[in-house]
Short mmCIF file of C-alpha atoms in Angstrom, two decimals:
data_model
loop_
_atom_site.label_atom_id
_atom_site.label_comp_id
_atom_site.label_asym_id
_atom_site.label_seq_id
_atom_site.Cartn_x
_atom_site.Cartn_y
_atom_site.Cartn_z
CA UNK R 1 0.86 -73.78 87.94
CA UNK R 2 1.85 -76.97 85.94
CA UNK R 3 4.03 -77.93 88.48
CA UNK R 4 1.52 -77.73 91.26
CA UNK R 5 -0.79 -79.82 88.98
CA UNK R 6 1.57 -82.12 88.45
CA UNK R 7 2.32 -82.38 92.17
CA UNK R 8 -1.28 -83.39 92.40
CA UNK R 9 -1.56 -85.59 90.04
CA UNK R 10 1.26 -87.88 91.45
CA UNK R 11 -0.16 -87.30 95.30
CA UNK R 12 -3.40 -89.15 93.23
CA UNK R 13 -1.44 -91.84 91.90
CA UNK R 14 -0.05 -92.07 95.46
CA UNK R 15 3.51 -91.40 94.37
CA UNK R 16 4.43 -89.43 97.67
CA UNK R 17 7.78 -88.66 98.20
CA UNK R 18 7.99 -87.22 94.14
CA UNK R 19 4.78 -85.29 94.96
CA UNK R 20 6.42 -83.97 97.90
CA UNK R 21 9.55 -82.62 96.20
CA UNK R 22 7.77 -80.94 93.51
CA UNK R 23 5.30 -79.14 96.50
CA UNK R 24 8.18 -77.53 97.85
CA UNK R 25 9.29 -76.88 94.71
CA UNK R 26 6.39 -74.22 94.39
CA UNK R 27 6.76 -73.16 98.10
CA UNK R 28 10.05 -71.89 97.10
CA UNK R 29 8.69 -70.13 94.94
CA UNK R 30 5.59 -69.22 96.94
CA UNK R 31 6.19 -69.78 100.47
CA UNK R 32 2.59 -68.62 101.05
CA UNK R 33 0.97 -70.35 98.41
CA UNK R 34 -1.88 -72.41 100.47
CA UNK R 35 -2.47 -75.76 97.79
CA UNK R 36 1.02 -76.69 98.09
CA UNK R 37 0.80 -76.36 101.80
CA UNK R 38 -2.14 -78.49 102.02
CA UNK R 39 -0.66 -81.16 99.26
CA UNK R 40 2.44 -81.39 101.84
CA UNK R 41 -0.53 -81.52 104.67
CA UNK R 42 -2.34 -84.51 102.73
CA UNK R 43 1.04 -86.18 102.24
CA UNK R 44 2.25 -86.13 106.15
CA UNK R 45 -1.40 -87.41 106.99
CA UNK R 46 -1.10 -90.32 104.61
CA UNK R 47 2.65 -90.83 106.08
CA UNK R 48 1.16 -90.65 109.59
CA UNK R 49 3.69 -87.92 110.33
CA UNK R 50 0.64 -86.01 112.30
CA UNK R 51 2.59 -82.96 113.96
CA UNK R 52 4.11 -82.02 110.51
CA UNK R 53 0.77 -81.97 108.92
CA UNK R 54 -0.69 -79.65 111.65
CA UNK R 55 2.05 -77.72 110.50
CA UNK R 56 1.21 -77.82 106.93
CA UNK R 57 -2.39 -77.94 107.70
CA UNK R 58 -2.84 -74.63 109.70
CA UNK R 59 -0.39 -72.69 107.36
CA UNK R 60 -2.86 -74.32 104.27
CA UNK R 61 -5.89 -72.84 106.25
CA UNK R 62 -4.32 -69.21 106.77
CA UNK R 63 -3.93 -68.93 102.96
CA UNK R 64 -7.06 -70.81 102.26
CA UNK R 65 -9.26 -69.15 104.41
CA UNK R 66 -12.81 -70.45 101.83
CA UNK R 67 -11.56 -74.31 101.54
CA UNK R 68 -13.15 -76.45 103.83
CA UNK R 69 -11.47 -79.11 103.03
CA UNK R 70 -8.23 -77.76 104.70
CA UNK R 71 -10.05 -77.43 107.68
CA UNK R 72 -11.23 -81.10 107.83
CA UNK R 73 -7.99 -82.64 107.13
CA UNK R 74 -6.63 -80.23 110.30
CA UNK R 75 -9.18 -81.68 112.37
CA UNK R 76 -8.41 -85.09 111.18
CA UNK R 77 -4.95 -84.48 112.51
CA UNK R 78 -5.76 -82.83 115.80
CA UNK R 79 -8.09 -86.24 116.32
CA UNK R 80 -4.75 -88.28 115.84
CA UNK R 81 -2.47 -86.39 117.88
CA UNK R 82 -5.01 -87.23 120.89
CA UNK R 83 -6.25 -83.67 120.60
CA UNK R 84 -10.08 -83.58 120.31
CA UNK R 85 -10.71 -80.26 121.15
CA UNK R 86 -8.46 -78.69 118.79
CA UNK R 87 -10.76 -80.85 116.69
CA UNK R 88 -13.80 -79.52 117.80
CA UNK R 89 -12.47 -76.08 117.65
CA UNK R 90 -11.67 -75.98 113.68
CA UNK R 91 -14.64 -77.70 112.82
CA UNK R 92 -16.86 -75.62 114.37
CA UNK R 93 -14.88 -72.28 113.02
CA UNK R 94 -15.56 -73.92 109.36
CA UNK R 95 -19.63 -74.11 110.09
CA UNK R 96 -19.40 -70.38 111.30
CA UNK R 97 -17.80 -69.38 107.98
CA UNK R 98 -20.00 -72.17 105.89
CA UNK R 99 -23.36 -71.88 107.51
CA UNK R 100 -25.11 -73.13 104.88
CA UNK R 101 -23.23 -75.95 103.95
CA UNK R 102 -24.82 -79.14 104.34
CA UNK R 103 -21.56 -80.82 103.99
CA UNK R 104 -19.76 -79.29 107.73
CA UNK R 105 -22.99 -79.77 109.54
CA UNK R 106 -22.39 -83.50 108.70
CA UNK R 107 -18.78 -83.50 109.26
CA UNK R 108 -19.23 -81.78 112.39
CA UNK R 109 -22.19 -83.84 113.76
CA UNK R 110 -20.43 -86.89 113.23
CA UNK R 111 -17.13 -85.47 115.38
CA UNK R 112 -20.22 -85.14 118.27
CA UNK R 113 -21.68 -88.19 117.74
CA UNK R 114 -18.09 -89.65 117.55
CA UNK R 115 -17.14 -87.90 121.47
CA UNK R 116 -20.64 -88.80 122.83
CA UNK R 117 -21.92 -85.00 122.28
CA UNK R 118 -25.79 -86.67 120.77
CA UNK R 119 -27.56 -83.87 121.91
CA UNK R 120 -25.26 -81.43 120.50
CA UNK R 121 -25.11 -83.91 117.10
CA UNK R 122 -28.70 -83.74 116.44
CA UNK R 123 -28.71 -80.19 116.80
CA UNK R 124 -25.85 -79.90 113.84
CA UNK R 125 -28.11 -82.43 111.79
CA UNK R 126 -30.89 -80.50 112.39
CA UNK R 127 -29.58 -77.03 111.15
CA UNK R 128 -28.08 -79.01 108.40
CA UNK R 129 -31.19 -79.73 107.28
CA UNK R 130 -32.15 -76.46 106.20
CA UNK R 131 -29.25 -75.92 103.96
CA UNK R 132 -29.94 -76.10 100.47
CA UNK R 133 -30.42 -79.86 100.06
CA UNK R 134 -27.66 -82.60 98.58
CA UNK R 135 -26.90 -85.80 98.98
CA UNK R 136 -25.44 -85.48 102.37
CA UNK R 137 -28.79 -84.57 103.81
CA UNK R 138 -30.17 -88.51 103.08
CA UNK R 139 -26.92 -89.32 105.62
CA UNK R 140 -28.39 -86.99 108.01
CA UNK R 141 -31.97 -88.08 107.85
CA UNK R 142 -30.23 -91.36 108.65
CA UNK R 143 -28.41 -90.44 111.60
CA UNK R 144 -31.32 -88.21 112.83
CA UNK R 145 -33.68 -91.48 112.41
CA UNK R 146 -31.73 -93.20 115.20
CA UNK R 147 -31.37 -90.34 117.47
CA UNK R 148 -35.19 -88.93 117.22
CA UNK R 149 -38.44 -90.07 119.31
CA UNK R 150 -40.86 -91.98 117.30
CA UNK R 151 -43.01 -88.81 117.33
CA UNK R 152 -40.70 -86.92 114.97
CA UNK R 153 -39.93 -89.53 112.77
CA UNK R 154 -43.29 -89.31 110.12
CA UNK R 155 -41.83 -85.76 109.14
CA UNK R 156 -38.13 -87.32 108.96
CA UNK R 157 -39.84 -89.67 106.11
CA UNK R 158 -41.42 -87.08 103.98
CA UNK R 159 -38.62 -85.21 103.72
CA UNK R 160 -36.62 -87.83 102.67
CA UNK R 161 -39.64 -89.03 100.19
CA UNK R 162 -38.53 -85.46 99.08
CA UNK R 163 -35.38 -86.56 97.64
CA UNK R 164 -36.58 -89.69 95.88
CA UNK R 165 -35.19 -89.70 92.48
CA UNK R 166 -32.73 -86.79 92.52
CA UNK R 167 -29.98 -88.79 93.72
CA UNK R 168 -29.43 -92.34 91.41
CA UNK R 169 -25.41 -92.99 93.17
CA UNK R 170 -26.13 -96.50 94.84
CA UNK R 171 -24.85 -95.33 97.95
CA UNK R 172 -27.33 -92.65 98.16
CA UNK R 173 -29.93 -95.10 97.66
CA UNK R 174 -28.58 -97.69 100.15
CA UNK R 175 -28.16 -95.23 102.77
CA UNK R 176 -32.00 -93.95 101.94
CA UNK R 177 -33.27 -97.77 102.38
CA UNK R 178 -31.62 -97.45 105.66
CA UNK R 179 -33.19 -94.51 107.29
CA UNK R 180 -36.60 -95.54 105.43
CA UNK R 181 -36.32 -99.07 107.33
CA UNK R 182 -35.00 -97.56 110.31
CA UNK R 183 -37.75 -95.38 110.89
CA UNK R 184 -40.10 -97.84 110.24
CA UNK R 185 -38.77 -99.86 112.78
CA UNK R 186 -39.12 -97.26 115.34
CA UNK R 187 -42.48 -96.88 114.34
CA UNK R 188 -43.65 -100.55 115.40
CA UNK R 189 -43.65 -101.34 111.34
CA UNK R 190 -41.65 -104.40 111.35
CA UNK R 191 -42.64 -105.37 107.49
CA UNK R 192 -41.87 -102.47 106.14
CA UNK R 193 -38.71 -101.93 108.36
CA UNK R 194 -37.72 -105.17 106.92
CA UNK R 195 -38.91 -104.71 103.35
CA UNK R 196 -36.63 -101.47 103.26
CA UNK R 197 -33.99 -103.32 105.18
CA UNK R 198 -33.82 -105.43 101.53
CA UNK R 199 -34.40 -102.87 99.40
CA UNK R 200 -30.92 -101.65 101.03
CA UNK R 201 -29.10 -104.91 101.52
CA UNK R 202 -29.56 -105.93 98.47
CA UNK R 203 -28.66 -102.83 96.86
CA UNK R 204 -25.26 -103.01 98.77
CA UNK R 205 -24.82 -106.83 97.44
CA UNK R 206 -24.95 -106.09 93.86
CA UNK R 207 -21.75 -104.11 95.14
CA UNK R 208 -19.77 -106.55 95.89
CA UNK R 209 -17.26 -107.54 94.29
CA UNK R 210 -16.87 -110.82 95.63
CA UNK R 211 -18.91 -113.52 98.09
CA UNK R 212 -18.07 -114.66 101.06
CA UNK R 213 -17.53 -118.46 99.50
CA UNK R 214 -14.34 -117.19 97.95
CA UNK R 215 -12.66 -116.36 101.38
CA UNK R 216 -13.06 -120.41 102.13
CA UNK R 217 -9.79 -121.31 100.78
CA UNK R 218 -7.95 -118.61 102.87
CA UNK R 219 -9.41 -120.00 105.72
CA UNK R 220 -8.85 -123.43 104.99
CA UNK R 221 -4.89 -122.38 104.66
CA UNK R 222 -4.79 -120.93 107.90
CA UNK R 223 -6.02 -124.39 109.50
CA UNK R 224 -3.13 -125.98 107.68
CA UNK R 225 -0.87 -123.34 108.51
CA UNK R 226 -1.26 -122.78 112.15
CA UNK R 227 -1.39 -126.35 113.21
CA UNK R 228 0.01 -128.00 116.09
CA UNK R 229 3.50 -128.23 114.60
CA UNK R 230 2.99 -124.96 114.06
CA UNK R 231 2.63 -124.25 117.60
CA UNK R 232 5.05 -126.75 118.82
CA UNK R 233 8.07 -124.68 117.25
CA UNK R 234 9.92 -123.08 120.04
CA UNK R 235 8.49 -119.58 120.82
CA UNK R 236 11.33 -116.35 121.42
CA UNK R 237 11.19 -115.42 125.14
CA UNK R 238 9.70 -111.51 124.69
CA UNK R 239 10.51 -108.75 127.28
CA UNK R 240 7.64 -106.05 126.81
CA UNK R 241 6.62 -103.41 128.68
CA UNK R 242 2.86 -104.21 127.88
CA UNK R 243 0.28 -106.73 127.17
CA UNK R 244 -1.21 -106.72 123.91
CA UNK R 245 -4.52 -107.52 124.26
CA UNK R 246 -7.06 -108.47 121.28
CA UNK R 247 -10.65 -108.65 121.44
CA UNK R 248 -11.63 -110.93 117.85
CA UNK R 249 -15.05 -112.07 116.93
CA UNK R 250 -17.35 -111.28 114.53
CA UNK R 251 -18.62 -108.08 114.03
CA UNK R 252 -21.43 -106.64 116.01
CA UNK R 253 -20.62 -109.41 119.60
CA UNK R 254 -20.24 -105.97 121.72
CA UNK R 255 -16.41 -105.26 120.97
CA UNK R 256 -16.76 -101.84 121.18
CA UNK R 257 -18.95 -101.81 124.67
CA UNK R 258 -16.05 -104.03 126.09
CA UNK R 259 -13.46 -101.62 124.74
CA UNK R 260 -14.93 -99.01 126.21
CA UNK R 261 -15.60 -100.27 129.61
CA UNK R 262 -12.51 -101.97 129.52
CA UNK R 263 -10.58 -98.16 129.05
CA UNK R 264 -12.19 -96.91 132.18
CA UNK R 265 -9.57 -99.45 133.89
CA UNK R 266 -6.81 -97.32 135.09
CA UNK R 267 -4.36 -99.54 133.22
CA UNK R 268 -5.85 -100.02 129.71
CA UNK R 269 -5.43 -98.58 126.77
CA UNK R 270 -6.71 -98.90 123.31
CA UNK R 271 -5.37 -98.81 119.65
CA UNK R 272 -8.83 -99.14 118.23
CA UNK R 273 -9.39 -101.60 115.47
CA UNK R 274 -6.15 -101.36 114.35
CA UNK R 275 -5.05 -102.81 110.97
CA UNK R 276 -1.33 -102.84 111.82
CA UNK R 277 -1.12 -106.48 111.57
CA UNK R 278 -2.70 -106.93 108.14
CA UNK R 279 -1.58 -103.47 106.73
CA UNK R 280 2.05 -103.34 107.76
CA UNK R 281 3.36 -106.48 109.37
CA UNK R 282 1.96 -109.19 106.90
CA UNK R 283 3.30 -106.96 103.91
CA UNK R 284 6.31 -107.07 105.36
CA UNK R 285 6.79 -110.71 106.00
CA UNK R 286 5.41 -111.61 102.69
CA UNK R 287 8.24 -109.25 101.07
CA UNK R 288 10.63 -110.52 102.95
CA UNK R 289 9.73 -114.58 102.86
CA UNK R 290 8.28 -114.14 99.75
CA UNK R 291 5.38 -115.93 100.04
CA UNK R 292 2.01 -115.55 100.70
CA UNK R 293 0.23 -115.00 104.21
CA UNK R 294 -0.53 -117.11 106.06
CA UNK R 295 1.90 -119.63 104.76
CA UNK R 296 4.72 -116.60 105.16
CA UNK R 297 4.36 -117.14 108.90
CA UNK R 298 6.24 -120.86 108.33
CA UNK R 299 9.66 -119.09 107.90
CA UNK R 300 9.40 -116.25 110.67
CA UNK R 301 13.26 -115.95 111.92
CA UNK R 302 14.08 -113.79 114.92
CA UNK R 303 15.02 -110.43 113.34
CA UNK R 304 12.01 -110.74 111.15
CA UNK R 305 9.90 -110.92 114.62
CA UNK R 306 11.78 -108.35 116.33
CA UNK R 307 11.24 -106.00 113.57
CA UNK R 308 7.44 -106.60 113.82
CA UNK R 309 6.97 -105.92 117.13
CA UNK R 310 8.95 -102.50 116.51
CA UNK R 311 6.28 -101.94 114.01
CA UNK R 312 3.50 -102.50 116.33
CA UNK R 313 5.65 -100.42 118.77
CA UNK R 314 5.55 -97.75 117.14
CA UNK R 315 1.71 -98.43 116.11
CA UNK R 316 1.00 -98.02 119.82
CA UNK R 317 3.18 -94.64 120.33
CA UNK R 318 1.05 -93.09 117.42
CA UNK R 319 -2.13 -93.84 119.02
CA UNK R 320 -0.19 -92.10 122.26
CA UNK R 321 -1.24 -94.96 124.54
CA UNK R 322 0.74 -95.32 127.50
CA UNK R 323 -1.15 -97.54 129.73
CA UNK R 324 0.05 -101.10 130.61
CA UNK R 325 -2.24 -102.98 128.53
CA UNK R 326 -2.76 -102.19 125.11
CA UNK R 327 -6.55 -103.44 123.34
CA UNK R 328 -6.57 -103.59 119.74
CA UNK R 329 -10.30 -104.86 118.84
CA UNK R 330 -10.47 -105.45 115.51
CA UNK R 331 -13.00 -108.00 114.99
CA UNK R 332 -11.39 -109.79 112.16
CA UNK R 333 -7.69 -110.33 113.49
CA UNK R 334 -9.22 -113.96 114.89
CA UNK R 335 -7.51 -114.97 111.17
CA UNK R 336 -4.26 -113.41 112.81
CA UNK R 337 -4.39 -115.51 116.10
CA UNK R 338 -1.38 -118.01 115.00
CA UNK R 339 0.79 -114.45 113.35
CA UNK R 340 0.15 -112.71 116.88
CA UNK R 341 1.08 -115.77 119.64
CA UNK R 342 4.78 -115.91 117.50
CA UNK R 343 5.36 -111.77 117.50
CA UNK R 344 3.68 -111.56 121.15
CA UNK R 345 3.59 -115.04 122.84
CA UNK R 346 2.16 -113.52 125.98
CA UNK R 347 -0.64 -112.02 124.07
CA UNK R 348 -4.54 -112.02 125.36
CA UNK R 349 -7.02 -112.71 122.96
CA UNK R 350 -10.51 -111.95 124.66
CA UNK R 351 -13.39 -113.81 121.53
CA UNK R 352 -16.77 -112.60 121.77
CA UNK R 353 -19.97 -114.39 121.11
CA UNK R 354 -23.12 -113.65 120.17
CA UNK R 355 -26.43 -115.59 119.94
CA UNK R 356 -26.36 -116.20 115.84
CA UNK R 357 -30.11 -114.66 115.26
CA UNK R 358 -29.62 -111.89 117.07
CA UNK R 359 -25.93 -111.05 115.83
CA UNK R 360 -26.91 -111.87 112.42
CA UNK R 361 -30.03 -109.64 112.79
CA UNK R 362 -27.99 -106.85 114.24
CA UNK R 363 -25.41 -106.82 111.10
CA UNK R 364 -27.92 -106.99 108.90
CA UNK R 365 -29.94 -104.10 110.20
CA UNK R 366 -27.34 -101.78 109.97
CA UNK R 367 -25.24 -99.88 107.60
CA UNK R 368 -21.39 -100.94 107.19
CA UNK R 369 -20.23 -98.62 104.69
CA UNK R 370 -17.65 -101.70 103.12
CA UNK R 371 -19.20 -103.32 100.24
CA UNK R 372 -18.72 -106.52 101.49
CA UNK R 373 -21.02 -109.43 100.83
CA UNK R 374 -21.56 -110.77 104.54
CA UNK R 375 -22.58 -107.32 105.67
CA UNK R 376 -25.50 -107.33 103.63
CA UNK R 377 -26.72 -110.91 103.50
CA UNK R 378 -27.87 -112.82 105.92
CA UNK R 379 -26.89 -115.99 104.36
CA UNK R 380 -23.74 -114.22 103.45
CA UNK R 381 -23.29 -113.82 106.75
CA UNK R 382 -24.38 -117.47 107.62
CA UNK R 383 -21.93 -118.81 106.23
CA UNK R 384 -19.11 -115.98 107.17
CA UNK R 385 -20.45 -116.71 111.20
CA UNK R 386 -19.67 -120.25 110.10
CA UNK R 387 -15.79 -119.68 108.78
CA UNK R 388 -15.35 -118.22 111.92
CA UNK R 389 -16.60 -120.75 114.01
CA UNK R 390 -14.17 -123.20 111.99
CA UNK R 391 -11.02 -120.64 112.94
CA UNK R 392 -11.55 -120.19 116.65
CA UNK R 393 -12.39 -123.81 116.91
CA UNK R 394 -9.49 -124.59 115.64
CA UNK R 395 -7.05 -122.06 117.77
CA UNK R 396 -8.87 -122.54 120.96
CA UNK R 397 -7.26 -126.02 122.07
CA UNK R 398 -3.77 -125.03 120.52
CA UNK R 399 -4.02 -121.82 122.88
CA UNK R 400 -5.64 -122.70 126.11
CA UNK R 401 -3.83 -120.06 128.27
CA UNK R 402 -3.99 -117.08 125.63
CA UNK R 403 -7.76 -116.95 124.69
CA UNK R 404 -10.71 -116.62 126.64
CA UNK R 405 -14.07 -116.52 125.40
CA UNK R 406 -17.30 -114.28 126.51
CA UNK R 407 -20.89 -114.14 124.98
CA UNK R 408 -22.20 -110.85 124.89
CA UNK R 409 -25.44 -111.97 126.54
CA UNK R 410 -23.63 -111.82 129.46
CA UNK R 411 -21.55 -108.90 129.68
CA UNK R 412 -24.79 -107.73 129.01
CA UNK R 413 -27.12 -109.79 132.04
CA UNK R 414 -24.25 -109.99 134.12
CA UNK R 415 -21.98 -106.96 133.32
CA UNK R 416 -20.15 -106.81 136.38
CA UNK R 417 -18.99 -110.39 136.57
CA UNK R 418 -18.28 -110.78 133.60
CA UNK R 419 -15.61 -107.74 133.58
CA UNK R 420 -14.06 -109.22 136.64
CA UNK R 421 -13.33 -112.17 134.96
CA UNK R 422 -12.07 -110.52 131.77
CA UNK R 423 -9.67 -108.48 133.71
CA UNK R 424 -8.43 -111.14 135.80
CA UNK R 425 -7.69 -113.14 132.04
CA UNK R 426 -5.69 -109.71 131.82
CA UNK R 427 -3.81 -109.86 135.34
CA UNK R 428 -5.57 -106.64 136.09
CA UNK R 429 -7.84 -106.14 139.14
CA UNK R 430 -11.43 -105.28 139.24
CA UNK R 431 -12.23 -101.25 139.24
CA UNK R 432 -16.11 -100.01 139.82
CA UNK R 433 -15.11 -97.16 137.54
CA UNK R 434 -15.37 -99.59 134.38
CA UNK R 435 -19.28 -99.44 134.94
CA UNK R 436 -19.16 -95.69 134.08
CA UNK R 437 -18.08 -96.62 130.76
CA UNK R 438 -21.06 -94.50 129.49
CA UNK R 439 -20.03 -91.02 130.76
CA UNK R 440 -17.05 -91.44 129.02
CA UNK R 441 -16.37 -88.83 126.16
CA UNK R 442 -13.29 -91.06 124.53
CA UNK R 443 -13.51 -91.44 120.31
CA UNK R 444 -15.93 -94.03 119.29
CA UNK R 445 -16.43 -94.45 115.55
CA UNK R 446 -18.08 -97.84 115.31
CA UNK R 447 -21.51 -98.49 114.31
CA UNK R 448 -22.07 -98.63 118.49
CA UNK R 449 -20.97 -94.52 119.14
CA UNK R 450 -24.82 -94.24 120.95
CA UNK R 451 -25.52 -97.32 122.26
CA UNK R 452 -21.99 -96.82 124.56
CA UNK R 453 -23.06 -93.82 125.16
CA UNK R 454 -26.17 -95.19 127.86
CA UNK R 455 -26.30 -97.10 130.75
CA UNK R 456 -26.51 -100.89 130.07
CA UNK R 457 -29.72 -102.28 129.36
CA UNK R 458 -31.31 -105.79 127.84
CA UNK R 459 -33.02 -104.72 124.87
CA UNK R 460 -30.94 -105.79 122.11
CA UNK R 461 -30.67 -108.84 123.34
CA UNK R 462 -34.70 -108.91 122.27
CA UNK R 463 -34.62 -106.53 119.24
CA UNK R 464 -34.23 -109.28 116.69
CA UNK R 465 -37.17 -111.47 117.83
CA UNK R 466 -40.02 -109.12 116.00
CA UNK R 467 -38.15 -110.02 112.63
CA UNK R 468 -37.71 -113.68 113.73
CA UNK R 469 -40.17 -115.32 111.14
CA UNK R 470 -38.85 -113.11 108.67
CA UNK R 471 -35.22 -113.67 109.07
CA UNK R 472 -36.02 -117.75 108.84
CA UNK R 473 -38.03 -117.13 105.86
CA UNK R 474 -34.58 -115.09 104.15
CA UNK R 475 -32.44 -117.59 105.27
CA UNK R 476 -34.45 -120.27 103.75
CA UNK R 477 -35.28 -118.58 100.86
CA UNK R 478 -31.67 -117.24 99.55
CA UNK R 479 -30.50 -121.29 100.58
CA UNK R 480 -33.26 -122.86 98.25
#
């Protein structure tokens, strides 16, 4: 036993390949004993070795038959391997032998609302609502508060006026804000919607553990950084198989609705919003250079580049995408755009816009489950809309050929042309199946999983205008 506890304490400190020797340590002694199979489970997850954590993972189950978390981590795997309804499968096998477990309900309901099952999701949420309450059942009031008709929603409140008090965690609270404001909103309450909208947002604020002013130096590097010496440098001539494509922008400009209509193409793919670039390649040039990003990109030689687009390679095989071009749409990698023309000079970088009141409104009325400052402030996120302004600014003129802008507002108005010319900045051709980017039931775990779930339609370009006084008056106020 004190070797298996040791084991876990070191998987804790993240010391993996010592917690991994002293796992099989106790499997030799215990080839059936199920912690150690999970630990090794936990360990290949972390390592992104998937099919050797199913391994670990199923055996872990079979000798842990009452541990739910087991179970999750399985389905966690099957979801990266690209198999969903293996997924599906275990998860719902752990809510038939933990019925009344608020905590699967959740975990399964978010898997449907995840694959685009929302009927199926609120049904999960629903049931979980009868187990014995926790704090999980404020997340599912919240989710339910966005899926039900404004009929249903008064009894949604009261029960969650039912938990007011027993749980004091922050996040609790935040997320309780939330679904209070979001209900509200449905309602046709736009003051109280937006009263509770502060209550939570400012809740998540005192969070933070920094504000957005501090990022301004960072920026200001990468303007000195990536200038046009910068770009004038001779580029290596790259043979690839695929076009990386990147859709940047700030958060909440429709990234996910293009990602997803975009994957109906016959030829595209998507990573996601992959981190690879920030995670794994910048690490690895600021080891190597040693020196700081972004200034590490000044002494990129050619094995250094070669090696990074192995590791974003290899990125791509994990995610099992195959197709010709490759999206990654993670928002923030417009700070990367300089990093990404050197490893992939033939790179597409697709930036979306958004009208500022209504983006701003749209961050600000949701839940991002980061604590950081912009997401919760709307003059946080003033002034982060403004730093990102400055960037693309910037790249644009240096990178004519490799970035092409698009304002939501019209992929929304005018969907249709607006794809055609976004695949033609892409070399691809134009395929009607891209409008049934709704039907699809591919993984979508951004704040957007319902709304790309329905057909297109103009009212969030609109949603923001019953808060309009009030967002001025916030803006104003926080500036004074």
């Amino acid at each position: 036993m004190l070797l298996l506890d040791r084991a876990t304490e070191l998987l804790l400190e993240n010391r993996l390949r010592e917690a991994e020797f002293m796992f099989k340590q106790v499997l030799k002694q215990n080839p059936q004993n199920g912690k150690a199979l999970f630990g090794l489970g936990r360990i290949c997850m972390r390592l992104e070795q998937y099919d050797n954590a199913i391994y670990y993972l199923k055996r872990a189950c079979e000798h842990l038959p009452k541990m739910l978390d087991p179970l999750y981590a399985l389905a966690d795997a099957f979801i990266a391997v690209g198999s969903p309804v293996d997924a599906k499968t275990v998860l719902e096998y752990a809510l038939s032998v933990a019925k009344h477990n608020a905590q699967i309900h959740y975990h399964l309901g978010q898997f449907y609302l995840d694959h685009g099952f929302i009927d199926n999701a609120q049904q999960v949420f629903d049931k979980g609502l009868e187990c014995p309450p926790s704090g999980v059942s404020i997340f599912m009031i919240f989710e339910l508060m966005q899926l039900k008709p404004p009929s249903e929603i008064p009894a949604l409140m009261q029960r969650l006026e039912e938990y007011q008090g027993k749980y004091e965690h922050p996040k609790f609270q935040i997320i309780a804000n939330h679904a209070m404001a979001t209900g509200h909103q449905a309602l046709g309450e736009n003051q109280k919607a937006f009263e509770f909208y502060e209550k939570a947002n400012d809740l998540q604020l005192a969070q933070c553990e920094f504000r957005t002013a501090d990022m301004q130096p960072f920026f200001n590097r990468v303007l000195n950084t990536f200038n046009w010496d910068f770009f004038d440098r001779p580029t290596d001539k790259v043979q690839s198989t695929f076009t990386p494509v990147f859709i940047v922008g700030l958060p909440r400009t429709g990234s996910t609705l293009l990602e997803q209509i975009l994957t109906q193409h016959s030829q595209v793919g998507s990573m996601g919003e992959s981190t690879v670039i920030s995670e794994k390649i910048v690490p690895y040039l600021e080891m190597r250079t040693e020196r700081h990003f972004p200034e590490c990109a000044l002494e990129l030689s050619t094995s250094m580049l070669d090696y990074c687009r192995n590791v974003y390679v290899d990125e791509i095989k994990k995610h099992r995408v195959q197709e010709e071009v490759v999206l990654n749409k993670l928002p923030s990698n417009f700070q990367n755009i300089g990093l990404i023309y050197k490893i992939f000079p033939q790179a597409r970088v697709i930036h979306l816009t958004r009208d500022f009141m209504a983006n701003a409104w749209s961050v600000y009325s949701n839940h991002f489950a980061e604590n950081e400052p912009y997401f919760c402030s709307l003059t946080e996120y003033q002034h982060y809309a403004s730093m990102e302004e400055q960037v693309m600014t910037h790249f644009k003129p240096l990178l004519k050929r490799n970035i092409y802008t698009a304002s939501y507002e019209s992929l929304i108005k005018d969907p249709e042309r607006t794809v055609q010319k976004i695949l033609n900045f892409i070399y691809l051709k134009y395929e009607p199946e891209c409008m049934e980017f709704h039907k699809s039931r591919s993984k979508v775990e951004t704040l957007s999983k319902t709304q790309v779930r329905q057909p297109l339609h103009e009212r969030s370009l609109k949603r923001w205008q019953a808060f309009e006084g009030m967002i001025e008056k916030a803006l104003n106020n926080e500036q004074g």
